[in-house]
Coordinates of C-alpha atoms and ligand atoms in Angstrom, one line a residue:
X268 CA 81.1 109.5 74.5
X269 CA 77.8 109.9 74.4
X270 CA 74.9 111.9 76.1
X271 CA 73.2 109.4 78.0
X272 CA 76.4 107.4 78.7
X273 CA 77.7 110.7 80.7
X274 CA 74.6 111.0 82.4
X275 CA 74.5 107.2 83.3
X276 CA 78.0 107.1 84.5
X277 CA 77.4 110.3 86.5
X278 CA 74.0 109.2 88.0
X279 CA 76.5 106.2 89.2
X280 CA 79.0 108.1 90.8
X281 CA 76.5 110.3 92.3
X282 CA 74.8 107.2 94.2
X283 CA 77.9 105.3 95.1
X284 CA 80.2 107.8 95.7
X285 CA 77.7 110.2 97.5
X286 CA 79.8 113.0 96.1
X287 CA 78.8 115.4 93.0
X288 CA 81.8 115.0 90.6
X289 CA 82.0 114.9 87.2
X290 CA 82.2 112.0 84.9
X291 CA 85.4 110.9 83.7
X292 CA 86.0 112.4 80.2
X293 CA 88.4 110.5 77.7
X294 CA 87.7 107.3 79.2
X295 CA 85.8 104.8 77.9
X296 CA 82.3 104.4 79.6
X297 CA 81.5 101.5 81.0
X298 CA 79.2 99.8 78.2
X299 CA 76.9 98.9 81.4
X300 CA 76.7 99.2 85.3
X301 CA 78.9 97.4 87.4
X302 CA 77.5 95.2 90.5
X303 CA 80.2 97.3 92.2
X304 CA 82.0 100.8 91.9
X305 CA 85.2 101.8 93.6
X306 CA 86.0 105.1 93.4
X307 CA 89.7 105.6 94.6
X308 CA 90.2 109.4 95.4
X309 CA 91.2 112.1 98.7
X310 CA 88.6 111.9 101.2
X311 CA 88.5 113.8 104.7
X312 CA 88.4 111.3 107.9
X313 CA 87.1 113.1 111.3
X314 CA 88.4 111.2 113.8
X315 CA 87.1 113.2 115.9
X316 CA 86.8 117.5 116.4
X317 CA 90.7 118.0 116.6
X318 CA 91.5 115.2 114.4
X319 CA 90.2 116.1 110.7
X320 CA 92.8 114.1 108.1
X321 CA 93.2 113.9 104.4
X322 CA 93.5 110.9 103.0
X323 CA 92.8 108.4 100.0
X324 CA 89.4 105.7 100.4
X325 CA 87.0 104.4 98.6
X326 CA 83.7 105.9 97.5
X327 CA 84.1 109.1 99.7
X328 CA 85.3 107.1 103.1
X329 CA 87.4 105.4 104.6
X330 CA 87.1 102.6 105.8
X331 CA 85.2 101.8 102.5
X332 CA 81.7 100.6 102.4
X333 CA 81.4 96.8 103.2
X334 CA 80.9 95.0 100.7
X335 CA 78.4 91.7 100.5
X336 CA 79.1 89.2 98.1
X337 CA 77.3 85.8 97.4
X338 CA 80.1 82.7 97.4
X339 CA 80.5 81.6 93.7
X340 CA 77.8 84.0 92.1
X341 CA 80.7 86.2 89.5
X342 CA 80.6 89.6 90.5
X343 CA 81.5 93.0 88.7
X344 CA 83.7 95.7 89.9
X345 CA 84.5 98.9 88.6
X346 CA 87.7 100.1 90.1
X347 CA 87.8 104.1 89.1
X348 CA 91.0 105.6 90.3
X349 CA 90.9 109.5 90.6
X350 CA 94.4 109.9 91.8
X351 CA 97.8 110.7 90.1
X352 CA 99.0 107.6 90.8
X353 CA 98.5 103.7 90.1
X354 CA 96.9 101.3 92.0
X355 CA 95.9 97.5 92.7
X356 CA 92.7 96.4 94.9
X357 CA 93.8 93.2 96.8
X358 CA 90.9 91.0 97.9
X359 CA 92.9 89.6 101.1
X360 CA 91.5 85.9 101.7
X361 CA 90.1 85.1 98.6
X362 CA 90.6 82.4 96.2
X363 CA 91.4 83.9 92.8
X364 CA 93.2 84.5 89.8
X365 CA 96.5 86.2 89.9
X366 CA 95.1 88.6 87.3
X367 CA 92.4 89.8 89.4
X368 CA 94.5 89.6 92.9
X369 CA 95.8 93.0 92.4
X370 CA 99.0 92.8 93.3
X371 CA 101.8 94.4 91.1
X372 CA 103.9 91.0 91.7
X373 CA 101.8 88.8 90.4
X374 CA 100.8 90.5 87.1
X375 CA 97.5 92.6 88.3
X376 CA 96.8 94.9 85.9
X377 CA 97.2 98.2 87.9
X378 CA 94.2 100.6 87.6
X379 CA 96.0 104.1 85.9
X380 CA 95.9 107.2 87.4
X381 CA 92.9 108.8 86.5
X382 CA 91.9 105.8 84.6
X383 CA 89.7 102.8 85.4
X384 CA 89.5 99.3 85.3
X385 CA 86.2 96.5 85.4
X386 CA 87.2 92.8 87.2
X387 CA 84.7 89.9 87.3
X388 CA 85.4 87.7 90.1
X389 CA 83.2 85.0 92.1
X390 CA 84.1 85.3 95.0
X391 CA 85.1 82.7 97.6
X392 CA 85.2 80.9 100.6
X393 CA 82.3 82.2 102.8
X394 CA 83.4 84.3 105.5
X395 CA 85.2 87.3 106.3
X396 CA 87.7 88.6 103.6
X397 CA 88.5 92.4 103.1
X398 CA 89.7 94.6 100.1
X399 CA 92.8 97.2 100.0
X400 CA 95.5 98.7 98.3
X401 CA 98.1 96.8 97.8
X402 CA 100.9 99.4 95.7
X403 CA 104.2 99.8 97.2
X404 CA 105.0 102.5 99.9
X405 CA 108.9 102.9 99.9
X406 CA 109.3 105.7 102.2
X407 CA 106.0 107.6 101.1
X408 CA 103.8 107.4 104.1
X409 CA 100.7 108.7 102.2
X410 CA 100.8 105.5 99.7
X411 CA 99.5 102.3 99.9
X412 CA 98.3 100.8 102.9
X413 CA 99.1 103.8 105.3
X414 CA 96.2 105.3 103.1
X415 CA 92.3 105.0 103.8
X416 CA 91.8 101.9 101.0
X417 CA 90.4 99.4 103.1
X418 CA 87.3 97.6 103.9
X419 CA 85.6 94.8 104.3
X420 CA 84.1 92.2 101.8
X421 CA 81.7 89.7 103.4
X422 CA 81.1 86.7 101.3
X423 CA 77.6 84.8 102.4
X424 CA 77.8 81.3 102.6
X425 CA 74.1 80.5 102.3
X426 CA 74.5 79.4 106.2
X427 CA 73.9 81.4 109.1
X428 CA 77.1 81.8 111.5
X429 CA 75.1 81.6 114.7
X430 CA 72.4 83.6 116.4
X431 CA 72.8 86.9 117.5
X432 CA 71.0 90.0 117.8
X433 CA 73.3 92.7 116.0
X434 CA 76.4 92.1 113.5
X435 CA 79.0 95.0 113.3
X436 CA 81.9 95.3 111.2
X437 CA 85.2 97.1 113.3
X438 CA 88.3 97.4 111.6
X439 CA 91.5 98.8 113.8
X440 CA 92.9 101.4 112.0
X441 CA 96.2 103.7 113.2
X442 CA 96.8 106.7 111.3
X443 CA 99.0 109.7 111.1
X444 CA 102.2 107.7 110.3
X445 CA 105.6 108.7 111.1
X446 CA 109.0 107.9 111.0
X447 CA 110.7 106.7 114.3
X448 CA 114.1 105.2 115.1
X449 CA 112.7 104.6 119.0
X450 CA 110.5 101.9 118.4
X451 CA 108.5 100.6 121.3
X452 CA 107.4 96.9 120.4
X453 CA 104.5 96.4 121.9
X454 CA 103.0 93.3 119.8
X455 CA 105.3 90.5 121.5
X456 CA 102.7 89.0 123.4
X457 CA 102.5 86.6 120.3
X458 CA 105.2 85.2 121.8
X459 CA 104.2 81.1 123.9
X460 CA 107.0 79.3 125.0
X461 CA 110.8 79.1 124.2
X462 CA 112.5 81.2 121.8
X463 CA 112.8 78.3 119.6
X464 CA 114.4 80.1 116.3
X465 CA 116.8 82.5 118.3
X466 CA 120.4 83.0 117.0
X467 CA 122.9 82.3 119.4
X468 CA 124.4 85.1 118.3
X469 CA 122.7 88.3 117.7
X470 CA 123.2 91.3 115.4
X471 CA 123.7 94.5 117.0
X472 CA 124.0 96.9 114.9
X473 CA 121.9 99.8 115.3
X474 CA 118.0 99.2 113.9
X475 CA 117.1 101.5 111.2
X476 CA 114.0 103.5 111.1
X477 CA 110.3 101.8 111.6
X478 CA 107.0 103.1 111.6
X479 CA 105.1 104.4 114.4
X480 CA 101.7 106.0 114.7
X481 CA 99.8 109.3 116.0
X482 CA 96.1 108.5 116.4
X483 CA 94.1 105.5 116.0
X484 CA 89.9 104.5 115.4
X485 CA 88.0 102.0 115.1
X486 CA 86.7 102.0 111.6
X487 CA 86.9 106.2 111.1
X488 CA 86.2 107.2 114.8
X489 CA 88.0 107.8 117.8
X490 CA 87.2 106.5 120.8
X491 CA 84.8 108.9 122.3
X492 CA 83.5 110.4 119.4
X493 CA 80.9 109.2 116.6
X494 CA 78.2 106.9 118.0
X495 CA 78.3 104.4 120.7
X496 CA 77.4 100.6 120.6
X497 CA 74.1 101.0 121.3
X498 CA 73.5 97.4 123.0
X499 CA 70.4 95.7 125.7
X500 CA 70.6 93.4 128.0
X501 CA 69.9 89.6 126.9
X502 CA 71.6 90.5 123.2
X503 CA 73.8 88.7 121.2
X504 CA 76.4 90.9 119.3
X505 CA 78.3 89.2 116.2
X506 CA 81.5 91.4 115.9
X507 CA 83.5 91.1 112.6
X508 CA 87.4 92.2 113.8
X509 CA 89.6 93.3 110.9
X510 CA 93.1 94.9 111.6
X511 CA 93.5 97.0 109.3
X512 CA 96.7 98.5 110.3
X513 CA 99.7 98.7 108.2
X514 CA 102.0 98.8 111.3
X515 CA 101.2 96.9 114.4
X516 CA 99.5 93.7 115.4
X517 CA 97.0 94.4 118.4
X518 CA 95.5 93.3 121.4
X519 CA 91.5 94.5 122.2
X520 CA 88.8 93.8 124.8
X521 CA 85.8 94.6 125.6
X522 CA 86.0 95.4 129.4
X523 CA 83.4 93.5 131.9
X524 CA 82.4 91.1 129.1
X525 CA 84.6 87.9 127.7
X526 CA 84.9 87.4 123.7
X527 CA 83.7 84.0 122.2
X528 CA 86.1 83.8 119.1
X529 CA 84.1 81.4 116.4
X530 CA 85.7 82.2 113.4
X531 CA 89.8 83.3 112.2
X532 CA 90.6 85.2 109.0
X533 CA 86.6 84.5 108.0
X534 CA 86.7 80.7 108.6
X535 CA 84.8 78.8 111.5
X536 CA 87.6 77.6 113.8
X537 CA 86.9 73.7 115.5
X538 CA 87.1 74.4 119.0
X539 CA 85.6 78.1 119.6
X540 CA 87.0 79.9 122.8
X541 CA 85.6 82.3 125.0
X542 CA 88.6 84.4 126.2
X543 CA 88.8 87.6 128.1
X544 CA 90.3 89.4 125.2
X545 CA 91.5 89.1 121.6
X546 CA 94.9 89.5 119.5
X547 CA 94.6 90.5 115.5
X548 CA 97.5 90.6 113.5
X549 CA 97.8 93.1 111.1
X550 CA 95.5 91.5 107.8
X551 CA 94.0 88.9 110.3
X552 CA 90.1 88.7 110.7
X553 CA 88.7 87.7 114.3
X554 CA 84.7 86.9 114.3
X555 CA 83.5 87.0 117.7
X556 CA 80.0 86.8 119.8
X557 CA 79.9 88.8 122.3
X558 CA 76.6 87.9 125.0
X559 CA 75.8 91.4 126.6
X560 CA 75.2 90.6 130.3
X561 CA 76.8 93.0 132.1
X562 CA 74.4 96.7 131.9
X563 CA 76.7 99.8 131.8
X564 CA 78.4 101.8 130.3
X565 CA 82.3 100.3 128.3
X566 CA 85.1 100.4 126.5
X567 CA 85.3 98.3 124.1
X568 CA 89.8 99.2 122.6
X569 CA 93.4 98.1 122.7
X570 CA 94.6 97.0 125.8
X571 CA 97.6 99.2 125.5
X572 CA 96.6 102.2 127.3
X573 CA 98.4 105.0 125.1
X574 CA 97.0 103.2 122.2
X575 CA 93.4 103.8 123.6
X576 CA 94.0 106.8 124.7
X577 CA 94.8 108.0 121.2
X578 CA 91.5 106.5 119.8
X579 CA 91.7 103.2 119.3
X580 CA 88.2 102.2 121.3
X581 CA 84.7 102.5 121.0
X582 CA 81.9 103.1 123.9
X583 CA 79.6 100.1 124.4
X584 CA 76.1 101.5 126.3
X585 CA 73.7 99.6 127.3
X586 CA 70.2 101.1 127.3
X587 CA 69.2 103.3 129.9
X588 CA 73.1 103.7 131.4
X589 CA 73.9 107.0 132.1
X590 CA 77.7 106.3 133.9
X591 CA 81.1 107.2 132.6
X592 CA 83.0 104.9 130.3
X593 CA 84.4 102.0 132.1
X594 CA 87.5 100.1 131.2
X595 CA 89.3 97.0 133.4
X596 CA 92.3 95.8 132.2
X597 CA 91.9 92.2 131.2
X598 CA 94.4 89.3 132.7
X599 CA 97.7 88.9 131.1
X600 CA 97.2 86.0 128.6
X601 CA 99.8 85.2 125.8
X602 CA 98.6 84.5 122.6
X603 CA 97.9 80.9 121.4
X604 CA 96.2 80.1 117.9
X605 CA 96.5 76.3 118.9
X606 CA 93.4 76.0 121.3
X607 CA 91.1 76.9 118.8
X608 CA 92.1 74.0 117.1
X609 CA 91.8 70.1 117.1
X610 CA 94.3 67.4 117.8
X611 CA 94.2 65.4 114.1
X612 CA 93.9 66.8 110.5
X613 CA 91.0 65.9 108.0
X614 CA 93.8 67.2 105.1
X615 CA 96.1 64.8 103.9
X616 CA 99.7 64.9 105.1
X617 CA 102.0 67.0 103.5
X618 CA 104.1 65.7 100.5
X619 CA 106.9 67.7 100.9
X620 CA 108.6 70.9 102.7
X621 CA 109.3 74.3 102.6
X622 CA 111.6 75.7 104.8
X623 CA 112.1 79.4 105.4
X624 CA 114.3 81.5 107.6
X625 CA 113.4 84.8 108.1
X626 CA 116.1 88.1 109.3
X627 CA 116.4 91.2 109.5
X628 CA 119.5 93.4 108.7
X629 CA 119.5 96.2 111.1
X630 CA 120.6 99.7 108.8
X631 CA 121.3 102.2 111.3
X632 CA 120.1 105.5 111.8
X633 CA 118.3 107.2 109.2
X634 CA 117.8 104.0 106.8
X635 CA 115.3 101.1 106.2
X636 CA 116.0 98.0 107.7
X637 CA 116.7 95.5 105.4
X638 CA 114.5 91.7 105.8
X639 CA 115.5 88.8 104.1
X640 CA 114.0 85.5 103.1
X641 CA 116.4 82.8 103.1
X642 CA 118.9 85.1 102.9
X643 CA 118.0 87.3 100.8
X644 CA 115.4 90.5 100.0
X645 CA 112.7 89.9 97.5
X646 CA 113.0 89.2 94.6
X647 CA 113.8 85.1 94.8
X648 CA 113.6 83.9 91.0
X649 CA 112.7 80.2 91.0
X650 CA 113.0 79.2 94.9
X651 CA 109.5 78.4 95.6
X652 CA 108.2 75.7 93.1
X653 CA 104.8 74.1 93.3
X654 CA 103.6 71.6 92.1
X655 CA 99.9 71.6 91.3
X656 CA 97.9 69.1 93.3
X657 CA 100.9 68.3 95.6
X658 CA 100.2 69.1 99.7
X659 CA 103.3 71.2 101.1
X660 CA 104.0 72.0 104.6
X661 CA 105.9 75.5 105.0
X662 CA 107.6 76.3 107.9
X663 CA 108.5 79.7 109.1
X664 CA 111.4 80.3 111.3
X665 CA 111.6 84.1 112.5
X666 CA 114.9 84.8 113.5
X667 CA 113.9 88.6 114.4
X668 CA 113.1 90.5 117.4
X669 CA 109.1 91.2 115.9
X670 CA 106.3 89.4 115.4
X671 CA 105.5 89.2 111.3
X672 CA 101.8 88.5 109.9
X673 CA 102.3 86.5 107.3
X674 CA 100.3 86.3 104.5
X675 CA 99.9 83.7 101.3
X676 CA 97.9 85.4 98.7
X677 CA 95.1 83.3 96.9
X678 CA 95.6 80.0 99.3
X679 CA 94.5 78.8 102.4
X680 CA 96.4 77.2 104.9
X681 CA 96.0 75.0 107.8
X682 CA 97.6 76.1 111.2
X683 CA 99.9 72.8 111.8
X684 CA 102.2 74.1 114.9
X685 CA 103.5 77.2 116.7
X686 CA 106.4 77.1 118.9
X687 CA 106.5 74.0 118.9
X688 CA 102.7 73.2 119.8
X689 CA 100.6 71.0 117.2
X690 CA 97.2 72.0 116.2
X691 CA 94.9 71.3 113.3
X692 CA 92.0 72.5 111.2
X693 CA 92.3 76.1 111.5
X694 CA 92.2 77.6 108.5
X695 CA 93.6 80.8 107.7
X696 CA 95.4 83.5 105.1
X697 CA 97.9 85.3 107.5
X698 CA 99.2 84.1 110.7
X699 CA 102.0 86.5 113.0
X700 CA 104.8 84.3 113.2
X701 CA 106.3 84.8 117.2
X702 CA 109.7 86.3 116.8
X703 CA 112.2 84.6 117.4
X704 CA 109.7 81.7 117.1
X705 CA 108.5 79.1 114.3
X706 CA 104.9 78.4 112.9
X707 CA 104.4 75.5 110.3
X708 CA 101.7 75.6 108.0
X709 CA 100.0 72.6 105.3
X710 CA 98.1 73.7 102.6
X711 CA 97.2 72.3 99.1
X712 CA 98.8 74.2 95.5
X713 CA 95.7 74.1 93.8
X714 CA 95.6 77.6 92.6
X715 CA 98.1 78.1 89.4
X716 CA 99.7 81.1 88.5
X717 CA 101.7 83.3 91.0
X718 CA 101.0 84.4 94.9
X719 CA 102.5 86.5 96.6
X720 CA 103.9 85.8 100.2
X721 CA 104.6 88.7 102.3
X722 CA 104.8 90.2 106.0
X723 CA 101.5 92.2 106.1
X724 CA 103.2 95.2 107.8
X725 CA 104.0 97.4 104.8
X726 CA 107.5 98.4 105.7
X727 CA 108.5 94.9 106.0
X728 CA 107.5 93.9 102.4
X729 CA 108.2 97.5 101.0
X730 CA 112.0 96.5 101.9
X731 CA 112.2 92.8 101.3
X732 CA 110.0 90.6 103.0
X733 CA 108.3 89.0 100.1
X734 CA 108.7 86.4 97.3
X735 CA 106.8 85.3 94.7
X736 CA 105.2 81.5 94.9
X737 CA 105.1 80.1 91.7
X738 CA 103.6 76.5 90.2
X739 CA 105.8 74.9 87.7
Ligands
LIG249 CU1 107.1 92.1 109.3

């Protein structure tokens, strides 16, 4: 290596990582700088002044820094992984090749331990998408997605998403993960109508261990600490949701103010809703604009009190408010992705059908719940075919007590039905599938190579809620 290639790569680290390290020696340099550098490695979060953790993000942080693309200009990224152990960068929502999806299961290369990796991608669609690790967890709750490798990646259309006055980036974060065999589910307000896909007999053996959560932020502070929304009367607010949880779906709202929801998972939806608050599945994206004409001082968190209590808010002030934090709890309202659609596709009708039955095999105490895919864990060697060019509708039929975000890597589908309810022309990459309820989705194989299908809640896939698509 030479001089000036040292001092080049360190100059780099010092301005994107913000930290003084050294270069990495017995690497390769990179023969020229990347449009984008991210530095995997232990970083501190302060949640707030009795909640300091330790970690893995990107650059120093965590969340990462958002990123802002240009739809279908090619990018560079330098992935440099100061860690002991592998890892993959997912870009969750966009449409690219298995090689650069970084995903184990579809033939990413992984970036080494201490080692590092360039990708050139062009990004696409326009909207919303966001980057994070994607290596298996097992039972090691400091791997993976319980980590701090997330953030966003905005990719610019050209065309502005509506008027507003500020645009802010919040992804839901829970932290602190533990073991618990007492699991209080409290993402089932997915669930609209009957329990179309229940068994009409249940299994009862005892559920093995799932994953709970200590403390929670929005993006790395806790409610009441860090800064607030500083907002004035008459202003606009575009608000970029991203759940970046590896646990729980949520609900949020922002009290004494209704949410107009305009986009889903980055894409504009047909039939926009203003609605008094907001469910985000874990991996979903919400874009909302939020008109602030209501002075004083709020809470803008999860509607499940404990939740907020343990950080997962953020203080909305309006200029020259001087009050205490205010919070209302919003109506009851059960989730329904339908209404943001439209009653007729522009797509062309599916060609043929996927059918899939999801379960989960309860393991008793002090094991991992086992969760199948048409009757079996992950791996499924040749079950799910495509054909290129051919339109397929999927449907999902959740035969377990939980809602699952499900997600299709490097495709996007169109919301055809939940519970039994038709909609069209929402587009999306993950959608929670009601438990013990059905959603049906249409989308196009026109992306060849492998994707990966998974429940977004780490666990899940970690112990067998996956399979590989693959095109013939
Ligand atoms: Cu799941």
């Amino acid at each position: 290596m030479k001089r000036r290639d040292l001092l080049k790569l360190s100059g780099m680290a010092l301005a994107q990582a913000g930290a003084t390290r050294l270069p990495l020696l017995g690497q390769s340099p990179a023969e020229n700088k990347a449009d984008y550098t991210l530095r995997i490695s232990p970083v501190t979060v302060e949640l707030d002044r009795s909640h300091i953790l330790s970690t893995i993000g990107y650059n120093g942080t965590a969340p990462g820094p958002v990123l802002r693309m240009r739809e279908g200009k090619p990018v560079s990224v330098d992935v440099i992984n100061d860690t002991d152990t592998p890892e993959f960068v997912h870009w969750h929502g966009m449409l690219i090749p298995p090689e650069l999806d970084g995903t184990e299961e579809e033939g990413s290369p992984a970036v080494p331990p201490h080692g590092r990796r360039r990708f050139q991608l062009t990004p696409g669609p326009a909207g919303s998408r966001w980057y994070h690790s994607h290596a298996m967890a097992m039972d090691n709750l400091h791997k993976g997605s319980y980590t701090g490798q997330f953030g966003f990646v905005y990719v610019d259309g050209g065309h502005d998403p509506g008027q507003y006055d500020q645009e802010l980036f919040l992804a839901l974060r829970d932290w602190e993960p533990y073991f618990t065999a007492t699991m209080e589910d409290t993402d089932d307000d997915t669930h609209n109508g009957p329990l179309l896909e229940k068994p009409a007999t249940l299994n009862t053996d005892p559920d093995g261990l799932e994953v709970g959560s200590m403390t929670y932020s929005i993006n790395d502070k806790a409610l009441g600490s860090g800064e607030p929304i500083r907002v004035r009367e008459g202003q606009r607010l575009l608000i970029h949701f991203l759940n970046a949880s590896a646990i729980e779906n949520r609900r949020i709202t922002l009290a004494g103010h209704k949410m107009q929801v305009i986009a889903m998972d980055g894409n504009p939806v047909p039939s926009p809703q203003t609605l008094d608050s907001i469910f985000i599945g874990a991996g979903e994206r919400i874009d909302a604009i939020v008109e602030m004409n209501h002075p004083g001082i709020w809470i803008l968190g999860s509607t499940e009190k404990p939740v907020r209590e343990s950080g997962l808010g953020v203080i909305v002030e309006y200029a020259g408010q001087h009050q205490q934090p205010q919070w209302i709890d919003p109506p009851k309202a059960l989730w329904d992705y339908t209404i943001f659609g439209t009653a007729a596709s522009n797509s062309p009708a599916p060609q043929q059908t996927i059918e899939m039955i999801f379960e989960k095999i309860p393991r008793g105490t002090g094991k991992f719940n086992v969760w199948l895919i048409n009757g079996k864990p992950y791996p499924h060697e040749r079950e799910f075919v495509l054909q290129q060019g051919m339109r397929y509708r999927l449907v999902m039929r959740n035969r377990t007590d939980d809602a699952h975000p499900m997600h299709l890597h490097r495709h996007m589908w169109e919301l055809a039905e939940v519970n039994g309810k038709k909609t069209a022309r929402i587009l999306k990459d993950t959608i929670v599938v009601p438990y013990y309820g059905r959603a049906i989705v249409d989308f196009t194989a026109n992306q060849p190579g492998l994707s990966l299908f998974h429940c977004h809640i780490q666990q899940h896939m970690d112990y067998g809620f996956k399979a590989l698509f693959r095109y013939a």
